[in-house]
Structure formats: structure tokens, C-alpha cells
Amino acid sequence: MEKLAIELNKLLDGTIAANLLSELGKNYYFPKGIVAQSAEAKKYAKRYNATVGMAYREGSPMHLASIKQFVPDLKNDEIFSYAPTAGVLEFRKLWKEEIISKNPSLNGKGTSLPVVVSGLTHGIVTIADLFIDPGDTVVIPDMFWGNYRLIFEVRKKAKIVTFPFFNSSGRLNTAALEETLTSTVKGKKIMLVLNFPNNPTGYSPTVEEAEDLVEILKKAASNGKEVIVITDDAYFGLFYEDETYKESIFAKLADLHDNILAVKVDGATKENLVWGFRIGFITFAGKSLTEEQYDALVQKTMGAVRSSVSSSSKIAQSLLIRAMKNSSYNEEKQSAFSILKERYLTVKEMVKDFESNTLVSPLPFNSGYFMTFSVKKRKAEDLRRYLLMNRGIGTISVGTDYLRVAYSSIDKKDLKDLYREILKASEKI
Ligand SMILES: Cc1ncc(COP(=O)(O)O)c(C=O)c1O
């Protein structure tokens, strides 16, 4: 094993993070190669800096005027240069401040500095690299973002174990989670992925359900299980009901138990409405982890980033830094939230029309971008195809029994028509 990896492993020795690392994770380190040497040169090479693989002219990155003309307000360095492997430091600090302000119960708890990745997908893959060995089990609710299968099963050769997301009262099925953690998962290591607001259902736990969930994880940890929880917070903040728990479960787990490592994967993708920018973050928290140990985890994550995408988009980071420091940033985000909430309220009203329908019924939803219908006596795919081919309406079928509607994509004025069409189609097919 490379010397630098051994040093990082030594720093982590005795922590939950060390116990959970995969073989690949144990081997990761951030080399003192080109990136580290050019960072050093940036400081000390006062005459000529001939380190990094870029082209400069009179101290500024060379570039095409045809590109520059469209972003006149950014400096050349903000547009064209490489970003550091872990992301622009200022951006990482701003994001950390924002995480704390959106999750006040994190105040006073330790976390790593967030590491910038190329979108949440890349964040999840990176964590999978660090912590999953072939054959490991990953626990997720049975309503999940389909890409998890490709990431965990196909790519990482792990085994996905699901538990029913809802109980018979339409609440988060924490009892099923507990049963899965205690009976189904063999061995010490547990990897759990939580995604609230959930894709595809659009459900987030109530305050009480969040507390139950956390108690269950604490119990598992107290019984000697070594638990890593990834909170996929892609749709964070889009909570529309008073009773909903409004922070990330990550905030509750951050200092819960020595046997729990919490990993927050979040990003600008949906939170800042920049889907194609490809900017996400990974943040670690664990009860007794020290600053030095957080740094060791960040170094390992940088090794994973360096060996996959090398670094994330610089122009996207620069634009987001400028936006986050802009005086109207919070107001603009609030206004986007209000538009989505109005759509949610309209859909809530519309789904009342489905109450007496025996063929399609809405699953509980209270947050995020989506709601899902449970389709009975028919295949969801047949309903989807009918809507698409006969009515010109695109939806997503999930497995054989569910139809997901991204009402976030439809203007409020069109929502009534859309839901009337779905109702009619369900009766017709
Ligand atoms: C639950 C969930 N996680 C992650 C992602 C991916 O985010 P990104 O586009 O930043 O990779 C999505 C996108 O649809 C999602 O629904």
C-alpha cells in the first residue's frame, strides 16, 4: 500500500470511519503529484510557474473570445482555469455555512469541510468507492431513485436490501427499517441510504418519524453495529407542511454515536436550480472525529475525485460563489420555493378527485418535486404509454405498480388539466 494511504489510515485508526472503509477506500490517498506541486508553486514560484497543464498568456489563462463574450463579468481565472480537486475553498466554506444555517441543530457539532463533486450522482459513487466492497449490503426503502441500482449493484457489486417505505397508515415504516437492520442484515456493517424529500414519492418524515428513525439507528449502533448513513439530500429544503422535519437527518446523526458515520451528499443541482452545472458536495460527520481525522477523510475523498473526474467545473463554482454572495440570493431562492409550493398545494387539491378511484391512488406526499400514484389492476407502464401516445403527456412508470408525476415541471395553470387527464386515462385503459 502507498505510504500516504498508510499514513491516512493511521490517522483514522480506531474510528468508525476506519472500520467502514472498503479495500479501495483504505488504499485511497491524495498524491503529492502535479496538483499538490502546482499548488505549492502558486505560492512560491515568483518568476515562472511551469507546473500545471494549462496555457497562459501574460499571466492569464488563454481562451477563446467567442466563449468569454458570454460571461463578461467573470475573471478569466474564474471561467477557464482548473478548480482545485476538492473544490474552490471559498465555495466550500460558503456551502458549509449554508448547511449550518439550514440545519441549525448542527451548530456546535463537528463536520468536515464539504468536498465539491460533479453532482450528487458523483457524490454517491465516490462514497460507494470509499465504503463499499463487493458483496456488502446497502439498505434503502423500496421507493428509491432508480440510479441507486446501477451505482450499488451494477457498479459496486453490492446487494440492495429494501424495506417498505410506507406502513399501512401511510406513514414512514420505521418498524420495517428496524426489522431489516436487526434481522435481515447479517454482520456488523450497515450501509443505509436515506433520501428526503424522496424520489419518487415526494415524502419526507414528520418530526416524530425522524425521531423514531434516529432512535432506531442509535439502538443499532449501541448493539455494536457499525453504521454508515448516506443522506441523499438532493431535494433538500422543499418541505411544504408544518409537521415535516425540516432539517437533514444528517444533522441528527452528526454526533449521535461513536458507531455511526454520517455522510451528507447534497448539492446545487436542485437546491440552486442549476441541474446541468454538475455541482454536488460530500460532508462527513461522526461523534468523536477530530479535525485531523476529518482532513484524512477529505484527503481520501480527494483521491477518489482525482482518479475519477479529477476536479469539478470551475465556471459553475465561480457562478455559484458570486450568486451566494449576491444580496438577493436568499430572496430568489425563496421565490422559487413559493412557486413550487403553490404547485404542491394545487396538486394536493386535485388528488382529492382520486379518492373514489379504485384503479389509481396517490401515495402520501408532502415535499420535493414529485408525487406517485399506486396503479392497481393495470400496469403502470400501460397507463404511461396511454398518456403519452394518446394524450401527449409524459410521466414515469416505476416498476409495474407506480406512476411518478414530476409536478415541479408543470406550470400551476396547467396542473388541473394534467390531473384530470390522468384521472380520465386511468378509467379508460
Ligand atoms: C434522489 C436523487 N439523488 C441524486 C440525484 C442526482 O443529482 P445530480 O443531478 O446532482 O447528480 C437525483 C436526480 O434526479 C435524485 O433524484
XYZ file of C-alpha atoms and ligand atoms in Angstrom:
445
model
C 0.000 0.000 0.000
C 1.223 3.517 -0.797
C 2.898 5.296 2.127
C 0.472 8.242 2.062
C -2.519 5.879 2.264
C -0.926 4.109 5.249
C -0.469 7.491 6.967
C -4.111 8.443 6.398
C -5.250 5.031 7.666
C -3.128 5.535 10.785
C -4.771 8.894 11.433
C -8.196 7.256 11.154
C -7.243 4.200 13.175
C -9.760 3.334 15.899
C -12.562 5.429 14.397
C -15.811 4.235 12.862
C -14.625 5.640 9.525
C -11.574 3.339 9.506
C -13.733 0.312 10.347
C -16.117 1.074 7.487
C -13.632 1.839 4.688
C -13.648 -0.505 1.691
C -10.437 -2.055 0.365
C -10.389 0.697 -2.240
C -11.111 3.297 0.450
C -8.190 2.048 2.532
C -5.922 2.433 -0.492
C -7.023 5.941 -1.445
C -4.701 8.875 -0.788
C -4.125 12.217 -2.423
C -0.800 12.106 -4.234
C 1.805 14.802 -3.878
C 1.916 14.933 -7.679
C 1.081 17.623 -10.186
C -1.839 19.101 -8.255
C -0.011 19.386 -4.933
C 3.210 20.613 -6.575
C 1.424 23.274 -8.604
C -0.462 24.445 -5.501
C 2.934 24.866 -3.851
C 4.274 26.672 -6.915
C 1.321 29.079 -6.850
C 2.681 30.277 -3.514
C 6.413 30.278 -4.140
C 7.131 30.364 -7.903
C 7.557 34.121 -8.146
C 9.422 34.058 -11.502
C 7.949 31.390 -13.791
C 5.246 28.878 -12.996
C 5.682 25.984 -15.410
C 3.735 23.400 -13.433
C 0.107 22.976 -14.420
C -1.146 21.695 -17.790
C -2.800 24.923 -18.860
C -1.865 27.618 -21.366
C -1.229 31.151 -20.061
C -0.589 34.446 -21.779
C 0.815 37.308 -19.717
C -0.320 35.699 -16.504
C -3.918 34.979 -17.545
C -5.413 31.748 -18.925
C -5.519 31.759 -22.737
C -9.055 31.476 -24.042
C -11.388 31.896 -26.966
C -13.093 35.287 -27.195
C -16.179 33.504 -28.539
C -16.593 31.932 -25.106
C -15.506 34.891 -22.980
C -18.036 37.255 -24.622
C -20.911 35.352 -22.997
C -19.560 35.674 -19.438
C -18.085 39.166 -19.447
C -18.355 39.743 -15.695
C -16.253 36.803 -14.546
C -12.458 36.993 -14.498
C -10.625 34.684 -16.898
C -9.347 32.646 -13.979
C -12.929 32.160 -12.696
C -14.031 30.850 -16.085
C -11.236 28.869 -17.685
C -8.843 27.565 -15.000
C -8.989 24.183 -13.337
C -10.703 24.147 -9.939
C -8.830 22.547 -7.027
C -9.563 18.817 -6.625
C -11.735 19.349 -3.524
C -13.311 22.491 -4.960
C -12.717 26.221 -4.561
C -12.017 26.830 -0.865
C -14.282 29.879 -0.629
C -17.135 27.882 -2.182
C -16.648 25.002 0.277
C -16.717 27.412 3.210
C -19.818 29.213 1.914
C -21.597 25.867 1.449
C -20.684 24.751 4.955
C -22.056 27.997 6.399
C -25.240 27.423 4.405
C -25.589 23.823 5.593
C -25.366 25.047 9.191
C -27.846 27.865 8.672
C -30.321 25.429 7.035
C -29.720 22.833 9.780
C -29.451 24.867 12.993
C -29.085 21.764 15.152
C -25.651 21.238 13.536
C -24.452 24.319 15.409
C -21.562 23.350 17.659
C -21.275 19.864 16.130
C -18.181 18.994 14.113
C -18.287 18.204 10.407
C -15.692 18.068 7.662
C -15.402 20.861 5.174
C -17.636 19.862 2.230
C -15.786 18.432 -0.781
C -17.054 19.538 -4.192
C -18.032 16.735 -6.571
C -19.562 16.684 -10.055
C -23.196 16.447 -8.957
C -24.892 14.259 -6.339
C -24.567 11.162 -8.509
C -20.805 11.535 -8.432
C -21.015 12.157 -4.673
C -22.854 8.877 -4.114
C -20.490 6.946 -6.392
C -17.497 8.436 -4.562
C -18.870 7.366 -1.171
C -19.624 3.943 -2.617
C -15.978 3.713 -3.747
C -14.769 4.635 -0.284
C -17.051 2.403 1.748
C -18.479 -0.493 -0.300
C -16.798 -3.792 -1.048
C -18.360 -6.304 -3.459
C -20.969 -8.358 -1.603
C -21.730 -5.639 1.002
C -25.359 -4.895 1.781
C -26.946 -1.495 1.152
C -30.280 -0.843 2.874
C -32.758 1.506 1.177
C -36.535 1.986 1.280
C -38.395 0.175 -1.508
C -39.286 3.502 -3.109
C -35.945 4.758 -4.366
C -34.199 6.653 -7.149
C -33.530 4.023 -9.836
C -29.911 5.059 -10.331
C -29.055 3.520 -6.920
C -29.382 0.114 -8.553
C -26.864 0.984 -11.236
C -24.477 2.519 -8.694
C -24.651 -0.006 -5.860
C -25.469 -3.260 -7.623
C -24.066 -2.961 -11.127
C -21.052 -0.792 -10.446
C -20.107 -1.738 -6.887
C -21.454 -5.320 -6.826
C -23.239 -4.698 -3.535
C -26.574 -6.219 -2.595
C -29.530 -3.886 -2.185
C -31.937 -4.832 0.606
C -35.172 -2.849 0.700
C -37.790 -2.267 3.363
C -41.329 -0.973 2.737
C -41.196 2.825 2.729
C -44.786 3.286 3.969
C -46.700 1.410 6.637
C -50.435 0.664 6.328
C -51.285 4.108 7.765
C -49.277 5.838 5.032
C -46.501 6.803 7.422
C -42.772 6.170 7.214
C -42.332 2.492 8.033
C -39.718 2.811 10.762
C -40.755 -0.573 12.213
C -39.816 -2.252 8.905
C -36.491 -0.423 8.915
C -35.768 -1.673 12.430
C -36.722 -5.219 11.499
C -34.439 -5.082 8.426
C -31.496 -3.753 10.409
C -31.850 -6.328 13.161
C -32.917 -9.439 11.235
C -32.055 -9.151 7.560
C -28.635 -7.515 7.631
C -26.035 -10.039 8.709
C -22.695 -8.918 10.046
C -21.572 -5.751 11.754
C -21.543 -3.294 8.886
C -24.696 -1.454 7.867
C -24.924 0.990 4.998
C -28.210 2.874 4.884
C -29.206 5.400 2.243
C -31.913 7.912 3.150
C -33.344 10.316 0.597
C -35.727 13.004 1.853
C -37.635 14.565 0.149
C -37.899 11.183 -1.501
C -37.688 10.431 -5.179
C -40.150 9.087 -6.409
C -42.803 9.573 -3.693
C -42.172 13.165 -2.618
C -42.443 12.135 1.026
C -40.363 13.405 3.964
C -40.682 12.270 7.587
C -42.611 14.161 10.205
C -40.705 15.386 13.263
C -41.880 12.312 15.158
C -40.903 9.887 12.373
C -37.461 11.496 12.118
C -37.012 10.997 15.865
C -38.062 7.329 15.578
C -35.641 6.791 12.737
C -32.775 8.270 14.694
C -33.633 6.183 17.786
C -33.533 3.014 15.668
C -30.100 3.886 14.319
C -28.858 4.734 17.788
C -30.102 1.381 19.057
C -28.383 -0.490 16.210
C -25.139 1.380 16.945
C -25.438 0.676 20.690
C -25.870 -3.020 19.861
C -22.476 -2.994 18.171
C -23.471 -2.428 14.548
C -21.141 -0.145 12.589
C -23.370 2.157 10.636
C -22.771 4.474 7.717
C -25.765 6.587 6.741
C -25.727 8.467 3.454
C -28.308 11.208 3.388
C -29.066 11.969 -0.241
C -30.386 15.490 0.244
C -30.911 16.246 -3.457
C -34.269 17.980 -2.875
C -33.381 19.473 0.499
C -35.456 22.437 1.624
C -38.592 21.717 -0.402
C -40.706 20.920 2.671
C -44.269 22.159 2.303
C -46.036 21.066 5.500
C -45.689 22.306 9.104
C -45.434 18.830 10.606
C -42.449 17.837 8.416
C -38.973 17.587 9.898
C -37.206 20.481 8.200
C -33.551 19.585 8.712
C -31.446 16.841 7.189
C -31.314 13.604 9.183
C -27.537 14.165 8.837
C -27.836 16.912 11.476
C -29.281 14.449 13.996
C -26.709 11.761 13.201
C -23.666 14.036 13.220
C -22.815 13.354 16.871
C -25.247 10.581 17.731
C -22.972 7.626 18.451
C -19.343 6.564 18.041
C -20.506 3.709 15.802
C -22.238 5.985 13.297
C -20.599 7.776 10.376
C -22.951 10.282 8.742
C -22.312 11.372 5.166
C -24.295 14.189 3.643
C -24.487 14.205 -0.136
C -26.155 17.374 -1.337
C -25.619 19.980 -3.962
C -26.549 22.947 -6.030
C -28.296 20.796 -8.675
C -31.837 21.214 -7.350
C -31.251 23.493 -4.358
C -29.955 26.254 -6.594
C -31.772 25.269 -9.797
C -28.586 24.510 -11.753
C -29.239 20.946 -12.925
C -26.625 20.942 -15.679
C -23.860 22.660 -13.690
C -22.870 19.318 -12.127
C -22.053 20.598 -8.655
C -22.557 18.486 -5.534
C -20.901 18.151 -2.128
C -19.824 15.426 0.286
C -19.686 16.275 4.001
C -18.707 13.862 6.795
C -19.679 13.860 10.476
C -19.037 11.427 13.307
C -19.286 11.779 17.071
C -15.639 11.703 18.111
C -13.896 12.539 14.857
C -11.173 15.182 15.182
C -10.267 17.898 12.675
C -7.219 15.844 11.688
C -9.406 12.803 11.039
C -11.905 14.816 9.002
C -8.976 16.030 6.969
C -7.779 12.435 6.434
C -11.271 11.520 5.148
C -11.232 14.556 2.867
C -7.786 13.540 1.534
C -9.113 10.065 0.736
C -12.168 11.601 -0.941
C -9.832 13.811 -2.970
C -8.021 10.655 -4.085
C -11.352 9.263 -5.289
C -12.205 12.527 -7.072
C -8.733 12.886 -8.606
C -8.949 9.359 -10.005
C -12.451 9.794 -11.444
C -13.254 13.316 -12.685
C -10.046 14.978 -11.407
C -11.908 18.159 -10.446
C -15.357 19.677 -10.896
C -16.426 22.542 -13.140
C -14.678 25.826 -12.301
C -17.083 28.163 -14.083
C -20.035 26.547 -12.299
C -18.331 27.050 -8.929
C -17.458 30.658 -9.773
C -21.024 31.482 -10.792
C -22.391 29.891 -7.628
C -19.916 31.763 -5.394
C -20.983 35.047 -6.998
C -24.660 34.114 -6.597
C -24.307 33.034 -2.967
C -22.713 36.385 -2.116
C -25.352 38.320 -4.013
C -27.758 40.298 -1.832
C -30.895 38.892 -3.480
C -29.764 35.228 -3.377
C -31.970 34.137 -0.467
C -34.943 36.084 -1.756
C -34.624 34.462 -5.203
C -34.457 31.007 -3.649
C -37.488 31.788 -1.521
C -39.428 32.875 -4.579
C -38.600 29.600 -6.399
C -39.740 27.721 -3.285
C -43.050 29.629 -3.254
C -43.740 28.713 -6.878
C -43.098 25.023 -6.211
C -45.167 25.127 -3.018
C -48.117 26.630 -4.904
C -47.901 23.752 -7.376
C -47.784 21.281 -4.492
C -50.910 22.819 -2.951
C -52.728 22.705 -6.292
C -51.837 19.028 -6.756
C -52.904 18.225 -3.172
C -56.282 19.697 -4.014
C -56.520 17.819 -7.321
C -55.696 14.394 -5.907
C -58.840 14.608 -3.773
C -60.658 13.748 -7.023
C -58.887 10.392 -6.969
C -60.341 9.379 -3.589
C -63.108 7.223 -5.056
C -60.913 5.883 -7.876
C -60.106 2.207 -7.356
C -57.514 1.997 -10.134
C -55.051 4.715 -9.204
C -54.447 6.189 -5.781
C -51.898 8.788 -4.723
C -49.233 7.740 -2.228
C -48.592 10.186 0.633
C -46.505 13.208 -0.396
C -45.533 16.427 1.337
C -42.281 17.697 -0.216
C -39.890 17.822 -3.144
C -40.612 17.623 -6.875
C -42.787 14.537 -7.233
C -45.870 12.593 -6.271
C -46.541 8.977 -7.168
C -49.717 7.073 -7.959
C -50.137 3.470 -6.970
C -51.689 1.779 -10.028
C -53.997 -1.163 -9.346
C -55.368 -3.881 -11.644
C -53.427 -2.324 -14.528
C -49.760 -1.998 -15.374
C -48.322 1.450 -14.661
C -46.431 1.172 -17.940
C -49.748 0.779 -19.837
C -51.082 3.923 -18.196
C -47.852 5.773 -19.000
C -47.941 4.710 -22.634
C -51.607 5.606 -22.982
C -50.991 9.076 -21.541
C -48.003 9.567 -23.795
C -49.299 8.183 -27.083
C -52.960 9.181 -26.820
C -52.853 12.334 -24.725
C -49.329 13.712 -25.309
C -48.475 13.584 -21.607
C -45.140 12.333 -20.285
C -44.885 10.617 -16.887
C -42.592 7.918 -15.481
C -43.627 4.364 -14.677
C -41.747 2.953 -11.681
C -41.766 -0.836 -11.620
C -45.108 -2.354 -12.569
C -47.263 -0.610 -9.967
C -46.333 3.053 -9.758
C -46.593 6.148 -11.892
C -44.440 9.156 -10.938
C -45.534 12.659 -11.804
C -42.949 15.466 -11.628
C -45.430 18.249 -10.936
C -42.400 20.501 -10.356
C -42.094 20.702 -14.151
C -45.653 21.841 -14.857
C -46.927 25.410 -14.569
C -49.650 25.876 -11.972
C -52.172 26.912 -14.632
C -51.809 23.513 -16.350
C -51.889 21.245 -13.316
C -55.673 20.861 -13.129
C -55.798 19.787 -16.759
C -52.905 17.350 -16.257
C -54.542 15.619 -13.297
C -57.936 15.491 -14.997
C -56.225 13.772 -17.928
C -54.559 11.233 -15.627
C -57.888 10.556 -13.922
C -59.661 10.070 -17.265
C -56.854 7.877 -18.626
C -56.898 5.649 -15.556
C -60.585 4.977 -16.163
C -60.113 4.406 -19.870
C -57.249 1.897 -20.098
C -32.658 11.229 -5.153
C -31.701 11.792 -6.123
N -30.399 11.776 -5.832
C -29.490 12.269 -6.686
C -29.871 12.802 -7.893
C -28.812 13.249 -8.869
O -28.384 14.541 -8.711
P -27.295 15.136 -9.711
O -28.009 15.529 -10.949
O -26.704 16.290 -8.957
O -26.275 14.072 -9.973
C -31.213 12.841 -8.248
C -31.610 13.403 -9.556
O -32.593 13.171 -10.124
C -32.153 12.309 -7.345
O -33.452 12.293 -7.644
